[in-house]
Coordinates of C-alpha atoms and ligand atoms in Angstrom, one line a residue:
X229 CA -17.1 -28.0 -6.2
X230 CA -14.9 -27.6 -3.4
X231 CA -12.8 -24.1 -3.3
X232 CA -9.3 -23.6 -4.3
X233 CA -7.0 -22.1 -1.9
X234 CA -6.3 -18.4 -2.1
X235 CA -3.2 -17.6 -3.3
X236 CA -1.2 -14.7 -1.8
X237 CA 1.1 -13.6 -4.9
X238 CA 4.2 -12.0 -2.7
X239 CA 4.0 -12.8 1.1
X240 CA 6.2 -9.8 2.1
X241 CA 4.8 -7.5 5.0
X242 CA 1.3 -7.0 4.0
X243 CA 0.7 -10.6 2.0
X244 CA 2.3 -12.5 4.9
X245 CA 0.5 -11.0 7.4
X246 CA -2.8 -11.9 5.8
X247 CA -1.5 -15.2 4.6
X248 CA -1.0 -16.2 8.5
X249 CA -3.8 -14.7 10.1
X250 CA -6.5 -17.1 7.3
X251 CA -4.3 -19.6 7.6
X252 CA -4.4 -19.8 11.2
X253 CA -8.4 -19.1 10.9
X254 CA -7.9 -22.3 9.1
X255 CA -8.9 -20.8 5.5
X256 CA -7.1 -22.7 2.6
X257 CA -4.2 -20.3 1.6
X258 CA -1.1 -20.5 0.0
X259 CA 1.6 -18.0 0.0
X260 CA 3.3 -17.3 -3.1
X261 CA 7.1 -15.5 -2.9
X262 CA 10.3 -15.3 -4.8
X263 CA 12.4 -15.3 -1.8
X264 CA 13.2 -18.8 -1.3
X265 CA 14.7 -18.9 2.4
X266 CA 11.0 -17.2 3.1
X267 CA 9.0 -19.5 1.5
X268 CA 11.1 -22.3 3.3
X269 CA 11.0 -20.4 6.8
X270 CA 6.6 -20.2 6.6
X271 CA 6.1 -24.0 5.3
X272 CA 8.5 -25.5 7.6
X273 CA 9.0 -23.6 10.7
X274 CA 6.4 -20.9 10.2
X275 CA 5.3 -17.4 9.5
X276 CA 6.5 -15.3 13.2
X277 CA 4.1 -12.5 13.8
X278 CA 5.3 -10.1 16.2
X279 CA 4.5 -6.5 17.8
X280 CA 2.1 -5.2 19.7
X281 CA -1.3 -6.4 17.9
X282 CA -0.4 -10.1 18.2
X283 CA 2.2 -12.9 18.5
X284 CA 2.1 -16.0 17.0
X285 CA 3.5 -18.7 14.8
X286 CA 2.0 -20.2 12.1
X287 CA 2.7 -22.9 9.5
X288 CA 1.7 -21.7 5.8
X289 CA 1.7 -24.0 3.0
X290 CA 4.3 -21.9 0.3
X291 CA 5.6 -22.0 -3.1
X292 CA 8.3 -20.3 -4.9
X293 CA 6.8 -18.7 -8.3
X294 CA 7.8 -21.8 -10.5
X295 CA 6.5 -23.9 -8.0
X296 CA 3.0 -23.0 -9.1
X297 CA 0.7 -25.5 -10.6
X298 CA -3.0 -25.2 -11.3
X299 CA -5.5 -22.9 -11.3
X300 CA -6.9 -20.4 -8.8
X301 CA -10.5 -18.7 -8.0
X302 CA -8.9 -15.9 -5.4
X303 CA -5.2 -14.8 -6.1
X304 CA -4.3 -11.8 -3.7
X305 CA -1.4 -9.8 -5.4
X306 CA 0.9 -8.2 -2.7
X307 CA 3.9 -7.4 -4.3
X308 CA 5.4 -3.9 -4.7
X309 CA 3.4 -2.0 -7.5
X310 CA 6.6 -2.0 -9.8
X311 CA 6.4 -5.4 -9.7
X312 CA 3.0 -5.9 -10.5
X313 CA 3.1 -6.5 -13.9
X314 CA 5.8 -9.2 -13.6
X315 CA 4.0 -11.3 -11.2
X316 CA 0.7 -10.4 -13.2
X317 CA 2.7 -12.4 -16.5
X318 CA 3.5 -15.5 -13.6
X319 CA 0.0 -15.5 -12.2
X320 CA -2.1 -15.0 -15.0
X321 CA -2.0 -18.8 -16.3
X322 CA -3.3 -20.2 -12.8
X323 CA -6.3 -17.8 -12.5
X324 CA -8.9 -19.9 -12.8
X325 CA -11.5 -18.1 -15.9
X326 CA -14.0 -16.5 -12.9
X327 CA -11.7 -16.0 -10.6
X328 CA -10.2 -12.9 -9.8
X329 CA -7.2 -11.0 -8.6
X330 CA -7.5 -8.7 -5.4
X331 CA -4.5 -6.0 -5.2
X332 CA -3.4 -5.7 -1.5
X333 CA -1.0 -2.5 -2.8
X334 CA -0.9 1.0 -2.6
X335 CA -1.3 3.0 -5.9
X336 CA -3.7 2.1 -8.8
X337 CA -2.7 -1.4 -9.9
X338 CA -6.4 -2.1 -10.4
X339 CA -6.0 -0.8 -13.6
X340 CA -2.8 -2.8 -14.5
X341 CA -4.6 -5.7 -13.2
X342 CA -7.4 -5.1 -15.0
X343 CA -5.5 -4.5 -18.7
X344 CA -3.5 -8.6 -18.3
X345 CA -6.7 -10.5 -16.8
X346 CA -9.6 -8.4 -17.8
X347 CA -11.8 -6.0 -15.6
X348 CA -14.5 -8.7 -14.5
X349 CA -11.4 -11.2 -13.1
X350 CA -10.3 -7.6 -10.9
X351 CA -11.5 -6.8 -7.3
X352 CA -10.5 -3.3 -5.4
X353 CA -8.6 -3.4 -2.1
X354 CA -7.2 -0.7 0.1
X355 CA -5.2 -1.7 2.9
X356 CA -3.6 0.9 5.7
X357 CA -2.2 -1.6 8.3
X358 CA 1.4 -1.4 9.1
X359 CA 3.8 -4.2 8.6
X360 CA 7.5 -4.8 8.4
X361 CA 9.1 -8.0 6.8
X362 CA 11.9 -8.4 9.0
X363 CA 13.6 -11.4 7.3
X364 CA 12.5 -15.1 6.4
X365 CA 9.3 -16.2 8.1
X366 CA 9.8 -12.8 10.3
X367 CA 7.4 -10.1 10.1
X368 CA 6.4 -7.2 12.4
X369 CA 2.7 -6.3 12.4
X370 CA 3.1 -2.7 13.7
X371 CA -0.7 -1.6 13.8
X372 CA -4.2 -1.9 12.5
X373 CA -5.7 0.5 10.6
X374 CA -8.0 1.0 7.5
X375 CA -8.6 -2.6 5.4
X376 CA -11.2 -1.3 2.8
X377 CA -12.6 -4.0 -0.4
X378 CA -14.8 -3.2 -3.1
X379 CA -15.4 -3.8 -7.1
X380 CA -13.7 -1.9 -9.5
X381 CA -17.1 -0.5 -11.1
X382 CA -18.3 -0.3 -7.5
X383 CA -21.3 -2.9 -7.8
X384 CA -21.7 -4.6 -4.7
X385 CA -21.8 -8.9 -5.4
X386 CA -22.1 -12.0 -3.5
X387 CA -17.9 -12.1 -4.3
X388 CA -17.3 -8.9 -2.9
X389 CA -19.4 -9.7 0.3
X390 CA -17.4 -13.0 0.7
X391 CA -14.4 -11.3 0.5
X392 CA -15.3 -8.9 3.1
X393 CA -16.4 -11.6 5.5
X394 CA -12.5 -13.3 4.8
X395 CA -10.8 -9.8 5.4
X396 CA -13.0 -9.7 8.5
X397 CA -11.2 -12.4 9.9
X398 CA -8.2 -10.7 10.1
X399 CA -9.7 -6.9 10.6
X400 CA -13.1 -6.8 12.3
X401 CA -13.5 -3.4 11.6
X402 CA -12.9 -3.9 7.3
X403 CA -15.1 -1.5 5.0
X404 CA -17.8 -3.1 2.4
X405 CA -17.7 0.5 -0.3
X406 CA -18.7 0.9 -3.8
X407 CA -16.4 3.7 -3.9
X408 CA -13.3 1.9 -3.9
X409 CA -11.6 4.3 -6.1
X410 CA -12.1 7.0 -3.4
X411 CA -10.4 5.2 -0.9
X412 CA -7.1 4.4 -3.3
X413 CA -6.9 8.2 -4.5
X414 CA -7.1 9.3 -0.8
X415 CA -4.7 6.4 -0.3
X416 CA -2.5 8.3 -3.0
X417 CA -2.7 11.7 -1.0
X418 CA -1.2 10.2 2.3
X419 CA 0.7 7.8 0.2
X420 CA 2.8 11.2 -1.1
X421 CA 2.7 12.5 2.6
X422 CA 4.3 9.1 3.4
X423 CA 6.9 9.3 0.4
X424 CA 8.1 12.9 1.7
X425 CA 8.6 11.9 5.0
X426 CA 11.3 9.2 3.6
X427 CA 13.5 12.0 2.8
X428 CA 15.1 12.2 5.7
X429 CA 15.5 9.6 8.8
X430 CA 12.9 11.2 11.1
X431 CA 9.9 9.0 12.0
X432 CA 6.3 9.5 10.2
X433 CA 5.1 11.2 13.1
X434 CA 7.9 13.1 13.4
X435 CA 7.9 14.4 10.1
X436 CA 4.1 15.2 10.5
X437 CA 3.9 16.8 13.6
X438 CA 6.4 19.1 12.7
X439 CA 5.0 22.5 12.1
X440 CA 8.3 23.8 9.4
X441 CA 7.2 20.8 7.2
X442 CA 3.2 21.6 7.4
X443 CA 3.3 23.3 4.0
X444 CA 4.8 20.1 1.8
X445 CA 2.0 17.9 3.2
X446 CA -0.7 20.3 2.6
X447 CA 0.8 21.0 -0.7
X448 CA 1.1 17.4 -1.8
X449 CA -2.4 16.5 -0.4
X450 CA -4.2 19.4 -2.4
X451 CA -2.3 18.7 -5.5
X452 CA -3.3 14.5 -5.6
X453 CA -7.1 16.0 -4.4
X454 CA -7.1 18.2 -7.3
X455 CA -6.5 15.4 -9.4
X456 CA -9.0 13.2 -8.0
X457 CA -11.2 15.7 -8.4
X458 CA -10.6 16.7 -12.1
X459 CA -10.9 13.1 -13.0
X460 CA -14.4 12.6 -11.4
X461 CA -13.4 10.6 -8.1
X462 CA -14.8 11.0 -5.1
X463 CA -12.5 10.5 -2.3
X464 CA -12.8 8.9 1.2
X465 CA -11.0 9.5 4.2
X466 CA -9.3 7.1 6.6
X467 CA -7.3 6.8 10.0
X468 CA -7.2 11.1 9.7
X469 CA -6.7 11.7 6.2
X470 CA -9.9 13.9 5.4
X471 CA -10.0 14.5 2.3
X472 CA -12.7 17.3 2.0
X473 CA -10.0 19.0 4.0
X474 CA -7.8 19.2 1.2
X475 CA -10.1 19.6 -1.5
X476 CA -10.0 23.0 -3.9
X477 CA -10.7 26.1 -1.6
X478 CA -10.8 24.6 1.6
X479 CA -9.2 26.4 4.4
X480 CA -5.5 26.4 5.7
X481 CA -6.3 25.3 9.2
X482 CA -9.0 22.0 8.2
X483 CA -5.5 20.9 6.3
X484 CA -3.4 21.3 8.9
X485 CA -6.0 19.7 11.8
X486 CA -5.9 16.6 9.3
X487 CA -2.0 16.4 9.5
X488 CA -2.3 17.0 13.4
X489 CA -4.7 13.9 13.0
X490 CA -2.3 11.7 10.8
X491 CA 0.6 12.6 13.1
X492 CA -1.4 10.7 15.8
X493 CA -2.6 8.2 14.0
X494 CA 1.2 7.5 13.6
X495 CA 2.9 8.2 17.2
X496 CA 0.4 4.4 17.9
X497 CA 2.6 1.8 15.6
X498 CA 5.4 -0.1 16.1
X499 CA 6.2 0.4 12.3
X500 CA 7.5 4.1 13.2
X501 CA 8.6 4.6 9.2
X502 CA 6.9 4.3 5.9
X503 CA 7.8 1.1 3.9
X504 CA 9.3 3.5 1.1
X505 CA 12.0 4.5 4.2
X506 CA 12.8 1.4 4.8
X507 CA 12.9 0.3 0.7
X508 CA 15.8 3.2 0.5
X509 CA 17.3 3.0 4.4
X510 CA 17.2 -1.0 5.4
X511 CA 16.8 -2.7 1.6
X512 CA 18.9 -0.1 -0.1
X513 CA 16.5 -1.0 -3.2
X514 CA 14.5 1.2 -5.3
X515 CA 10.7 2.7 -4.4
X516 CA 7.1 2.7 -5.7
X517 CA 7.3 6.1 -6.5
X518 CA 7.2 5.9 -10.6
X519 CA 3.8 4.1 -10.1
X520 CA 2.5 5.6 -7.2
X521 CA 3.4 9.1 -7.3
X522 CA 4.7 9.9 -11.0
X523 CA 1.4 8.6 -12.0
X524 CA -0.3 11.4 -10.8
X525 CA 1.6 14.1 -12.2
X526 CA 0.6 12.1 -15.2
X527 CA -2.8 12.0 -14.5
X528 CA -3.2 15.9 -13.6
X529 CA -1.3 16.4 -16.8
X530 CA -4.4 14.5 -18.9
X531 CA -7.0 17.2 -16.6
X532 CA -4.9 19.9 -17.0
X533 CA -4.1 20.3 -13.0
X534 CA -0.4 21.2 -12.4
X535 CA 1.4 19.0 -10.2
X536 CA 4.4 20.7 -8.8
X537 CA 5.3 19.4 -5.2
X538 CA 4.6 16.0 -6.5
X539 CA 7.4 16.4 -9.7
X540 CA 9.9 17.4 -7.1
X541 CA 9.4 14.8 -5.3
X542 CA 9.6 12.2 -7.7
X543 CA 12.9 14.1 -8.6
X544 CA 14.1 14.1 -4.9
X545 CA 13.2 10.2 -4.1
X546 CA 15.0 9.1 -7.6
X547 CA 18.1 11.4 -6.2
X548 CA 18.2 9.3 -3.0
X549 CA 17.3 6.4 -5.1
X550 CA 20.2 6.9 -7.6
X551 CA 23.0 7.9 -4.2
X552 CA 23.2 11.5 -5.7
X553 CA 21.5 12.8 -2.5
X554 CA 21.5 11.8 1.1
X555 CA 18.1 10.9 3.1
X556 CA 18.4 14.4 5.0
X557 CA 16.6 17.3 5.8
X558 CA 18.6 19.6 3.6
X559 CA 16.8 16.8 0.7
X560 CA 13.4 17.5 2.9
X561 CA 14.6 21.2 2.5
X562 CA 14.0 21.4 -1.0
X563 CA 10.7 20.3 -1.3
X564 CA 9.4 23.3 1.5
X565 CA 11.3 25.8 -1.0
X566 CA 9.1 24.4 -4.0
X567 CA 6.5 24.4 -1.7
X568 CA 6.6 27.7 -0.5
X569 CA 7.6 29.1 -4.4
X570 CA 4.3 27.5 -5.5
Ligands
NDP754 N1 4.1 -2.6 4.5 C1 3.1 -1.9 4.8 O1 2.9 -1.5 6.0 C2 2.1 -1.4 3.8 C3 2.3 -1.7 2.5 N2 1.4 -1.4 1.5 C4 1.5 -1.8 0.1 O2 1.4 -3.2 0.0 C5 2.2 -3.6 -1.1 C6 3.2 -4.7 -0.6 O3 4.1 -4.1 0.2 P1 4.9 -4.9 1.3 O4 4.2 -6.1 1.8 O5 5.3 -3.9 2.3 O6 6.2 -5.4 0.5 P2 7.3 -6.5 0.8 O7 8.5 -6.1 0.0 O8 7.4 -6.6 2.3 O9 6.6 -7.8 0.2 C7 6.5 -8.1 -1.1 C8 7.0 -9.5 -1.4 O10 6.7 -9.9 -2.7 C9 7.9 -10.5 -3.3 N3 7.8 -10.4 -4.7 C10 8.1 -9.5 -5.6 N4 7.9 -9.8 -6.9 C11 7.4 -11.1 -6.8 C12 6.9 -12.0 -7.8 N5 6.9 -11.7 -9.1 N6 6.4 -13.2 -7.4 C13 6.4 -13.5 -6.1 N7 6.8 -12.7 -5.1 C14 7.3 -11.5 -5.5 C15 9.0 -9.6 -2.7 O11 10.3 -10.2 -2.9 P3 11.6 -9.2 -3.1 O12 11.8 -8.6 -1.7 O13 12.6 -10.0 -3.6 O14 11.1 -8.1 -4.0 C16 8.6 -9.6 -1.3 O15 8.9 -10.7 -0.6 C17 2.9 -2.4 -1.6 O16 2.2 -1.8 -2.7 C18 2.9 -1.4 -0.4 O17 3.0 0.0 -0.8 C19 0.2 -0.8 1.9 C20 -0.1 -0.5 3.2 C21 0.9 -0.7 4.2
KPL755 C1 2.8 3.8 6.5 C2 1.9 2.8 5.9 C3 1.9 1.5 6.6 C4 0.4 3.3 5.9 O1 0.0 3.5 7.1 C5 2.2 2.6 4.4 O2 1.4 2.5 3.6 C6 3.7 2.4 4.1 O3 4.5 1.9 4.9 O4 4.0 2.7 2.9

């Protein structure tokens, strides 16, 4: 039986990039979005990929949701985690009954996946790249980094290995684990790293290098390690997030060495702030936080693990969320002083 094309559920930054790299591979993919003058700007005149990496055009076959039809054996979902469950309730009836959903997100939506079309029809994916959508059928791919895929009760399968061979087409260097969970917690320590440095307008690396503001990303990377490690996870470390380094009881200066590393890492892309910074500075629309970052606190809560850099910083990113703060560093400020109280 001949495959289906893979569908790419939201072919924003990180979906579109994919989307055009396979598709210019010549892999069978169709990009899925529900912004229309996008879907129009990749099927007719094509997907632009620009920055340092690569830059290229290519022609992608896209649908708007309701333009959907049939069923599907690989859907990649690449939408922003609050919209997960939406486009899980659009996607669901064209997944084809052993096929399966990959989640090209940050935060846990394995497990949201895995609750509307069942834990066998989920696959695990971590992806660090960076990538800006920049407007229809314009996206800026700002570095490689970290593209990690694995099942969700780490078994290693003829599906998972095909997989890996297809994201090896768009990063040689992508990671075969059965400890894909280790990799998304890890994920969720630099992902609340990445959150605080939206606070105010300096770059990533700024933010990281700068020795006053050492003490929030230590904090919020012990806190989300504690977690992990209270629930049982194991977690990996990427592009210079080591997370033995944060773990319970390890030393000051291995944390720091590790923020010295992911201030590096970052002074290297072209995408010099997080996507949440540009959700809140250029989109003016609200962030992942509730279902990255509140979902720890939640977590910890169920383990008993007190979580209080990453409640304030929920708090802070729903102020500049809700206008009743500014993206500053007197914001930034206030998550050092709960730090530092801590
Ligand atoms: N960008 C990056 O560098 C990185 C991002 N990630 C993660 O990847 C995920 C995707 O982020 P990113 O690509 O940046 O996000 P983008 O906003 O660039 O892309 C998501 C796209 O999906 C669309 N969309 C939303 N809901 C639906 C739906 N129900 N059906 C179809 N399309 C939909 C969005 O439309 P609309 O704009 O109208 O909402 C948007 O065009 C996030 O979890 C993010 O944290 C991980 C690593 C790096
Ligand atoms: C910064 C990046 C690309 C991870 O490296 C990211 O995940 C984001 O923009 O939210």
């Amino acid at each position: 039986m001949a495959e289906t094309p893979i569908l790419i559920w939201g072919a924003g930054a990180i979906g579109g990039t994919l989307g055009a790299y396979w598709a210019r591979a010549g892999m069978p993919v169709v990009l899925v979005d529900q912004v229309a003058d996008h879907v129009e700007a990749c099927r007719s005149r094509g997907l632009h990929i620009s920055g340092p990496i690569e830059d290229f055009t290519q022609v992608v076959p896209a649908l708007t949701p309701d333009q959907v039809t049939g069923r599907f054996d690989i859907i990649v979902l690449a939408v922003k985690a609050q919209a997960t469950e939406a486009a899980l309730q659009q996607l669901s009836p064209h997944l084809s009954a052993n096929g399966y959903v990959l989640s090209a997100q940050n935060g846990l939506n394995e497990l949201t996946i895995a609750d509307a079309v069942g834990k066998e029809r989920t696959m695990g994916c971590f992806v660090n790249f960076g990538a800006d959508w920049h407007g229809p059928g314009e996206i800026l791919f700002g570095n490689r980094a970290a593209v990690v895929v694995g099942e969700i009760d780490g078994s290693v399968r003829d599906r998972t290995k095909a997989m890996h061979e297809r994201l090896m087409v768009f990063e040689p260097a992508a990671v075969l684990t059965d400890n894909i969970w280790g990799y998304l917690w890890g994920k969720l320590a630099y992902g609340a790293m990445l959150f605080a440095t939206a606070l105010n307008n300096d770059s990533m690396a700024e933010n990281l290098a700068d020795p006053r503001r050492t003490v929030v990303f230590e904090q919020l990377g012990r806190e989300v390690m504690a977690v992990a490690k209270a629930r049982g996870v194991v977690p990996v470390g990427f592009n210079g997030f080591d997370p033995e380094l944060f773990a319970p009881g390890a030393s000051e200066a291995g944390a720091r060495a590790s923020i010295a590393a992911l201030a590096e890492f970052n002074r290297h892309t072209a995408k010099t702030h997080s996507g949440i910074w540009r959700d809140l500075a250029v989109r003016k629309r609200r962030t992942e936080i509730d279902p990255q970052i509140g979902v720890i606190a939640r977590l910890g809560a169920e383990v008993g693990v007190d979580t209080p850099a990453i409640a304030k910083l929920v708090e802070l990113i729903h102020a500049i969320e809700d206008g009743s703060k500014p993206m500053a560093m007197t914001t930034f400020q206030e998550l050092i002083d709960t730090c530092r109280s801590t």
